Every structure is written in structure tokens, then in C-alpha cells.
Tab-separated table of C-alpha atoms in Angstrom:
chain	number	residue	atom	x	y	z
A	11	MET	CA	121.647	80.345	137.781
A	12	LEU	CA	125.214	79.261	137.162
A	13	ARG	CA	128.003	81.343	138.657
A	14	ILE	CA	131.189	81.294	136.652
A	15	GLY	CA	134.433	80.868	138.564
A	16	GLN	CA	137.567	82.945	138.719
A	17	LYS	CA	139.131	81.999	135.361
A	18	PRO	CA	137.792	84.085	132.476
A	19	ASP	CA	138.374	81.270	129.962
A	20	LEU	CA	136.897	78.562	132.155
A	21	TRP	CA	135.857	75.429	130.267
A	22	LEU	CA	132.560	74.440	131.810
A	23	LYS	CA	132.002	70.756	132.388
A	24	SER	CA	128.231	70.823	132.685
A	25	LYS	CA	125.200	68.901	131.515
A	26	TYR	CA	125.210	71.178	128.488
A	27	LEU	CA	128.687	70.593	127.196
A	28	ILE	CA	131.692	68.294	127.586
A	29	ALA	CA	133.893	68.529	124.513
A	30	ASP	CA	137.409	68.760	123.094
A	31	ARG	CA	139.370	72.017	123.283
A	32	PHE	CA	140.913	71.314	119.891
A	33	VAL	CA	137.477	71.186	118.267
A	34	PHE	CA	136.527	74.481	119.878
A	35	SER	CA	139.797	76.119	118.857
A	36	LYS	CA	139.138	75.063	115.280
A	37	LEU	CA	135.590	76.417	115.498
A	38	LYS	CA	136.888	79.799	116.708
A	39	ARG	CA	139.381	79.905	113.831
A	40	VAL	CA	136.613	79.207	111.342
A	41	LEU	CA	134.556	82.020	112.860
A	42	GLY	CA	137.576	84.329	112.778
A	43	ILE	CA	137.493	85.027	116.502
A	44	GLU	CA	140.421	82.951	117.780
A	45	ASN	CA	142.166	86.095	119.089
A	46	ALA	CA	139.088	87.880	120.410
A	47	ASN	CA	139.356	89.323	123.919
A	48	MET	CA	135.750	90.432	124.283
A	49	LEU	CA	132.588	90.004	122.239
A	50	PRO	CA	129.870	92.297	123.667
A	51	THR	CA	126.245	91.374	123.125
A	52	ALA	CA	123.178	93.411	124.051
A	53	GLY	CA	120.104	94.986	122.515
A	54	ALA	CA	117.875	91.936	122.869
A	55	LYS	CA	117.463	89.022	125.271
A	56	LEU	CA	120.174	86.389	125.012
A	57	SER	CA	119.200	82.829	125.851
A	58	ASP	CA	121.013	81.440	128.905
A	59	ASN	CA	121.822	78.288	126.937
A	60	ILE	CA	123.443	80.315	124.155
A	61	ALA	CA	125.461	82.375	126.646
A	62	LEU	CA	126.556	79.174	128.402
A	63	PHE	CA	127.502	77.521	125.120
A	64	PHE	CA	129.730	80.344	123.934
A	65	ARG	CA	131.416	80.810	127.299
A	66	SER	CA	131.890	77.049	127.547
A	67	ILE	CA	133.842	76.891	124.282
A	68	GLY	CA	136.032	79.815	125.304
A	69	VAL	CA	134.284	82.523	123.277
A	70	PRO	CA	134.387	85.606	125.539
A	71	ILE	CA	130.769	86.699	125.251
A	72	VAL	CA	130.198	89.759	127.450
A	73	TYR	CA	126.452	90.022	127.913
A	74	GLY	CA	125.211	93.379	129.096
A	75	TYR	CA	122.320	95.764	129.507
A	76	GLY	CA	121.954	99.456	128.810
A	77	LEU	CA	120.045	102.164	127.012
A	78	THR	CA	120.819	105.216	124.907
A	79	GLU	CA	119.679	107.317	127.870
A	80	SER	CA	122.268	105.648	130.099
A	81	THR	CA	125.122	106.204	127.624
A	82	ALA	CA	124.883	102.501	126.860
A	83	THR	CA	126.233	100.196	129.590
A	84	VAL	CA	124.435	99.802	132.905
A	85	SER	CA	125.659	96.279	133.677
A	86	CYS	CA	127.670	93.542	131.983
A	87	PHE	CA	129.553	90.303	132.566
A	88	ASP	CA	132.915	90.793	134.212
A	89	TYR	CA	135.855	88.520	133.401
A	90	ALA	CA	135.089	86.536	136.532
A	91	GLY	CA	132.242	86.151	138.985
A	92	TYR	CA	129.362	86.795	136.581
A	93	GLU	CA	126.261	84.615	136.565
A	94	ILE	CA	124.547	83.003	133.622
A	95	GLY	CA	120.945	84.159	133.894
A	96	THR	CA	121.847	87.756	134.710
A	97	VAL	CA	122.936	90.693	132.562
A	98	GLY	CA	126.026	91.028	134.713
A	99	SER	CA	127.201	93.352	137.444
A	100	VAL	CA	126.180	96.991	137.686
A	101	ILE	CA	129.168	99.101	136.609
A	102	ASP	CA	130.852	101.711	138.781
A	103	GLY	CA	129.200	105.118	138.698
A	104	VAL	CA	125.694	103.796	138.080
A	105	GLU	CA	123.078	103.207	140.752
A	106	VAL	CA	120.209	100.778	140.257
A	107	LYS	CA	117.084	100.305	142.314
A	108	ILE	CA	113.833	98.493	141.663
A	109	GLY	CA	110.674	100.594	141.599
A	110	GLU	CA	106.969	99.952	141.146
A	111	ASP	CA	106.018	97.001	138.951
A	112	ASN	CA	109.647	95.824	139.368
A	113	GLU	CA	110.831	98.587	137.028
A	114	ILE	CA	114.596	99.096	136.821
A	115	LEU	CA	115.447	102.661	137.884
A	116	LEU	CA	118.788	104.389	137.286
A	117	LYS	CA	120.900	107.222	138.641
A	118	GLY	CA	124.479	108.253	137.909
A	119	LYS	CA	126.834	110.447	135.919
A	120	THR	CA	126.183	108.552	132.693
A	121	ILE	CA	122.399	108.989	132.859
A	122	PHE	CA	121.152	111.670	130.484
A	123	PRO	CA	119.582	114.854	131.940
A	124	GLY	CA	116.569	114.868	129.615
A	125	TYR	CA	115.243	114.827	126.058
A	126	TYR	CA	116.180	117.764	123.842
A	127	ASN	CA	113.444	120.406	123.713
A	128	ASN	CA	110.904	117.955	125.125
A	129	PRO	CA	110.202	118.766	128.787
A	130	GLU	CA	107.010	116.689	128.820
A	131	ALA	CA	108.848	113.519	127.785
A	132	THR	CA	111.651	114.297	130.221
A	133	LYS	CA	109.228	114.676	133.116
A	134	ALA	CA	107.560	111.382	132.244
A	135	ALA	CA	110.933	109.610	132.078
A	136	PHE	CA	111.940	110.373	135.678
A	137	THR	CA	110.474	109.713	139.104
A	138	GLU	CA	109.796	112.669	141.376
A	139	ASP	CA	113.043	112.012	143.237
A	140	GLY	CA	115.142	111.910	140.060
A	141	TRP	CA	115.453	108.238	139.096
A	142	PHE	CA	115.333	107.450	135.374
A	143	LYS	CA	112.572	104.969	134.513
A	144	THR	CA	113.960	102.419	132.058
A	145	GLY	CA	110.695	100.727	131.127
A	146	ASP	CA	112.337	97.373	131.849
A	147	ALA	CA	111.407	95.054	134.692
A	148	GLY	CA	113.885	93.063	136.732
A	149	TYR	CA	115.556	92.592	140.092
A	150	LEU	CA	118.952	92.707	141.787
A	151	LYS	CA	120.540	89.442	142.889
A	152	ASP	CA	123.267	89.341	145.544
A	153	GLY	CA	123.215	93.123	145.641
A	154	ASN	CA	124.918	93.875	142.334
A	155	GLN	CA	123.917	91.224	139.765
A	156	LEU	CA	121.110	92.568	137.588
A	157	VAL	CA	118.437	90.244	136.212
A	158	MET	CA	116.171	91.624	133.484
A	159	THR	CA	112.842	89.828	133.254
A	160	GLU	CA	110.845	91.672	130.603
A	161	ARG	CA	110.237	94.896	128.767
A	162	ILE	CA	107.280	96.481	130.573
A	163	LYS	CA	105.869	98.137	127.476
A	164	ASP	CA	105.977	94.790	125.640
A	165	LEU	CA	103.722	93.115	128.201
A	166	PHE	CA	100.209	92.582	126.952
A	167	LYS	CA	97.034	91.521	128.679
A	168	THR	CA	94.626	88.932	127.354
A	169	SER	CA	90.875	89.535	127.444
A	170	ASN	CA	90.875	87.224	130.484
A	171	GLY	CA	93.047	89.727	132.364
A	172	LYS	CA	96.273	87.683	132.291
A	173	TYR	CA	99.571	89.459	131.616
A	174	ILE	CA	101.856	87.844	129.033
A	175	ALA	CA	105.601	88.501	128.574
A	176	PRO	CA	106.021	87.644	124.876
A	177	GLN	CA	109.818	87.913	124.821
A	178	GLU	CA	110.193	85.021	127.257
A	179	ILE	CA	108.067	82.783	125.038
A	180	GLU	CA	109.815	83.958	121.857
A	181	THR	CA	113.261	83.317	123.354
A	182	ARG	CA	112.314	79.759	124.303
A	183	LEU	CA	110.850	78.925	120.906
A	184	GLY	CA	113.641	80.646	119.007
A	185	MET	CA	116.122	78.069	120.328
A	186	ASP	CA	114.467	75.249	118.412
A	187	LYS	CA	116.106	74.139	115.162
A	188	PHE	CA	112.735	74.046	113.397
A	189	ILE	CA	111.831	77.647	114.318
A	190	GLU	CA	113.638	80.586	112.757
A	191	ASN	CA	111.442	83.474	113.969
A	192	VAL	CA	108.356	83.799	116.140
A	193	ALA	CA	106.065	86.654	117.107
A	194	VAL	CA	103.657	86.026	119.981
A	195	ILE	CA	100.167	87.542	119.641
A	196	GLY	CA	97.432	87.877	122.255
A	197	ASP	CA	96.825	91.473	123.351
A	198	GLU	CA	93.142	91.772	124.326
A	199	ARG	CA	92.505	88.308	122.867
A	200	ASN	CA	91.189	85.340	124.814
A	201	PHE	CA	94.229	83.121	124.164
A	202	VAL	CA	97.799	83.310	122.874
A	203	THR	CA	98.751	82.632	119.269
A	204	ALA	CA	101.913	83.064	117.218
A	205	ILE	CA	103.195	83.862	113.761
A	206	ILE	CA	106.083	81.469	113.127
A	207	ALA	CA	108.656	81.548	110.348
A	208	PRO	CA	110.074	78.009	110.443
A	209	SER	CA	113.524	76.921	109.345
A	210	ILE	CA	112.836	75.723	105.811
A	211	PRO	CA	116.062	73.648	105.510
A	212	ALA	CA	115.258	71.865	108.787
A	213	LEU	CA	111.716	71.116	107.619
A	214	GLU	CA	112.947	69.889	104.230
A	215	GLU	CA	115.337	67.505	105.995
A	216	TYR	CA	112.518	66.312	108.256
A	217	ALA	CA	110.248	65.775	105.240
A	218	SER	CA	112.950	63.804	103.429
A	219	LYS	CA	113.612	61.529	106.419
A	220	ASN	CA	109.878	60.887	106.875
A	221	ASN	CA	109.028	60.468	103.179
A	222	LEU	CA	106.609	63.406	103.153
A	223	GLN	CA	105.316	64.316	99.720
A	224	TYR	CA	104.995	67.940	98.592
A	225	GLU	CA	105.672	70.063	95.512
A	226	THR	CA	106.308	73.570	96.857
A	227	ILE	CA	107.447	75.078	100.151
A	228	ASP	CA	103.940	76.425	100.652
A	229	ASP	CA	102.646	72.853	100.297
A	230	LEU	CA	105.223	71.691	102.847
A	231	LEU	CA	104.039	74.236	105.415
A	232	LYS	CA	100.453	73.066	104.992
A	233	LEU	CA	101.177	69.387	105.682
A	234	PRO	CA	99.367	68.158	108.834
A	235	SER	CA	102.477	66.274	109.953
A	236	VAL	CA	104.565	69.467	109.760
A	237	LYS	CA	102.010	71.368	111.816
A	238	GLU	CA	101.941	68.515	114.327
A	239	LEU	CA	105.747	68.645	114.528
A	240	ILE	CA	105.774	72.392	115.271
A	241	HIS	CA	102.925	72.006	117.767
A	242	ALA	CA	104.863	69.286	119.597
A	243	ARG	CA	107.988	71.460	119.668
A	244	ILE	CA	105.969	74.359	121.122
A	245	ARG	CA	104.517	72.151	123.874
A	246	GLU	CA	107.988	70.883	124.764
A	247	LEU	CA	109.584	74.331	124.801
A	248	GLN	CA	106.794	75.848	126.890
A	249	LYS	CA	106.922	73.200	129.599
A	250	GLY	CA	106.603	74.751	133.035
A	251	MET	CA	104.842	77.878	131.825
A	252	ALA	CA	101.335	78.811	132.960
A	253	GLU	CA	98.407	77.461	130.962
A	254	TYR	CA	97.338	80.960	129.911
A	255	GLU	CA	100.831	81.539	128.443
A	256	MET	CA	100.596	78.506	126.160
A	257	ILE	CA	100.349	79.099	122.415
A	258	LYS	CA	97.027	77.565	121.422
A	259	LYS	CA	97.258	78.205	117.670
A	260	PHE	CA	99.942	79.326	115.244
A	261	ALA	CA	100.356	80.251	111.594
A	262	LEU	CA	103.419	79.235	109.584
A	263	VAL	CA	104.799	81.824	107.176
A	264	ARG	CA	107.419	81.175	104.533
A	265	LYS	CA	109.614	84.266	104.842
A	266	ASN	CA	111.936	84.928	107.781
A	267	PHE	CA	111.687	88.173	109.722
A	268	LYS	CA	114.183	90.748	108.452
A	269	ILE	CA	115.204	94.346	109.000
A	270	GLU	CA	114.835	94.999	105.281
A	271	THR	CA	111.228	93.803	105.150
A	272	GLY	CA	110.201	95.615	108.333
A	273	GLU	CA	109.612	92.821	110.832
A	274	LEU	CA	112.752	93.622	112.856
A	275	THR	CA	114.298	96.834	114.132
A	276	ASN	CA	117.946	97.699	113.480
A	277	THR	CA	118.785	96.044	116.809
A	278	LEU	CA	116.858	92.899	115.785
A	279	LYS	CA	113.892	93.474	118.078
A	280	ILE	CA	110.502	92.328	116.824
A	281	ARG	CA	108.236	95.035	115.455
A	282	ARG	CA	105.079	93.431	116.765
A	283	ALA	CA	102.634	96.050	115.489
A	284	PHE	CA	104.067	95.753	111.976
A	285	ILE	CA	103.841	91.947	112.054
A	286	MET	CA	100.268	92.091	113.327
A	287	GLN	CA	99.321	94.346	110.428
A	288	LYS	CA	101.256	92.357	107.805
A	289	TYR	CA	99.751	89.044	108.898
A	290	LYS	CA	96.350	90.374	109.924
A	291	MET	CA	94.477	87.851	107.807
A	292	GLN	CA	96.299	84.866	109.323
A	293	ILE	CA	95.837	86.238	112.843
A	294	ASP	CA	92.134	86.879	112.340
A	295	GLU	CA	91.683	83.321	111.053
A	296	MET	CA	93.275	81.882	114.203
A	297	TYR	CA	90.718	83.685	116.364
A	298	GLN	CA	87.676	82.933	114.195
A	299	ASN	CA	87.493	79.199	114.884
């Protein structure tokens, strides 16, 4: 993890980025954020590389973590002293401890007292000694820096008994220029697969540079060389992960995931059950051979 120093607008000279301030100032003007003091981001996992990039060019990304039940913020980046790789420091008035299965537990004035007219759900949401169970797994670093590792309810188990954290895989793959969206599949299956919506413009550029012949986008997605390209990108992006976490097969789909078409929630989280139903035929085919 990379700890950021005492200047909130620190220009990081790292292996990721060494560039001209003028270029970055122009970029911020183009984006319309040259006078921004804080740009909060939450709701879904933010790649460390993306957080580092924005902070490196002087864009004040404030990455945080919270829930509706916690009146939003539990932790967030401060102006100084935060660490890339965490979701920031726990704010004043909120207590955090780590429970069973590394679950993040909360107490404090901002934590809700219970669900309206639903005592059963309220009872299930709290430990016997009054800590709210977030459903998220993580740990505390240096006492007050919170690291979120996965959403417990999103974990699935293969038929071989191995637990998979799909969000970690999806975050890695989503950074690639050839991959627009990805949904990892594997619950109660004997290996991991994925539904991938590739970046069509990136693939068209690749096809042009490599003189690939095709008539339609559907034809492009079926080309063996395109599938080999995506497979190679997956292998590269999953380096260091366990063998049972590796995507063995994937299906390319033409349309990106959208809120309007049901694949994403309003906070841009993947609706895995919906995707599994929508692409049931493609998923079944991956497990037939």
C-alpha cells in the first residue's frame, strides 16, 4: 500500500506516473473539475491504480465506505495521511471492529437502530452485543485505516469447495482496455467462467492493425484471434491469483452492461443473478464441454 504524504495535492512521482502539471491542468479543465475541492467516490470497489492515477494528477478523489444503515460514511480518505489500498480512516463517532469471517462490524451515533416494522430483519442485522453486521469483509490497518476485501454475500463456492471473491477478479479485468464489463460465474460449478462485454472500439482498432477480416461485430467477436487476445489478457490480469480462481472459459457478448437493461444496479453494482438468467444459454454451453 502507498501512504500519501502531508500535502493534499501531492504530485506522486511513482512507477505509475511521471508527467507534466500543465497537461494535467488542461485535462482537469476539459473535464470541468479544475476548481474541485473534493470528488467523493463510493458504492463499488475502486481500483487502486485508478485512485492513484487521479490523485497523482491532482484530482481530489475522496474514496470512502459506508452504507445506508450507517447514514452513509464510515470511513474515507482524509486530505493527508490516507493510504491507497484502503477505504480511508474511520470517521469520528463511528466504531469499527472485525467479527467472525472478517466481517466489518459497526457501532456509533450514526448507525441506524433497526428496520422499520421489521423486528426479524433488525435482529438478524445485529450481534447479540449490539454491533451492526455490514455483510462486508475486511480488516483494520494501523488501527484506523479500513481495508475492505469483499462483500460476504457475493462470495460463492465452487463444487470443489473453493470460495471465490468475484469482485476482485472483476476489478482486475475491468482495468483492461479491451474489456468493458465482466461478470464472474462459478457458484456450485467446478470451475470459474465469465460473461465479458468487450470494448468494441478497442477490438475494431486491434482488428484493423492486424488485418483481421469480418463483416459484422458478431463476426468480430467470434474470430479465434480475438478470443485468443481476450484469453491472454485474462491470464495476464489474473497473475498471482490461485489456480481455482482462474477464469477457464468465457463468453463474449456484444452489449455493455447498463442500468437501463438490468445488468447493473443504480449504484453500478453487477446484478449477477439477472446476468446469469439473461445469458443462461451461453453459461450452460461453457459448462457442457
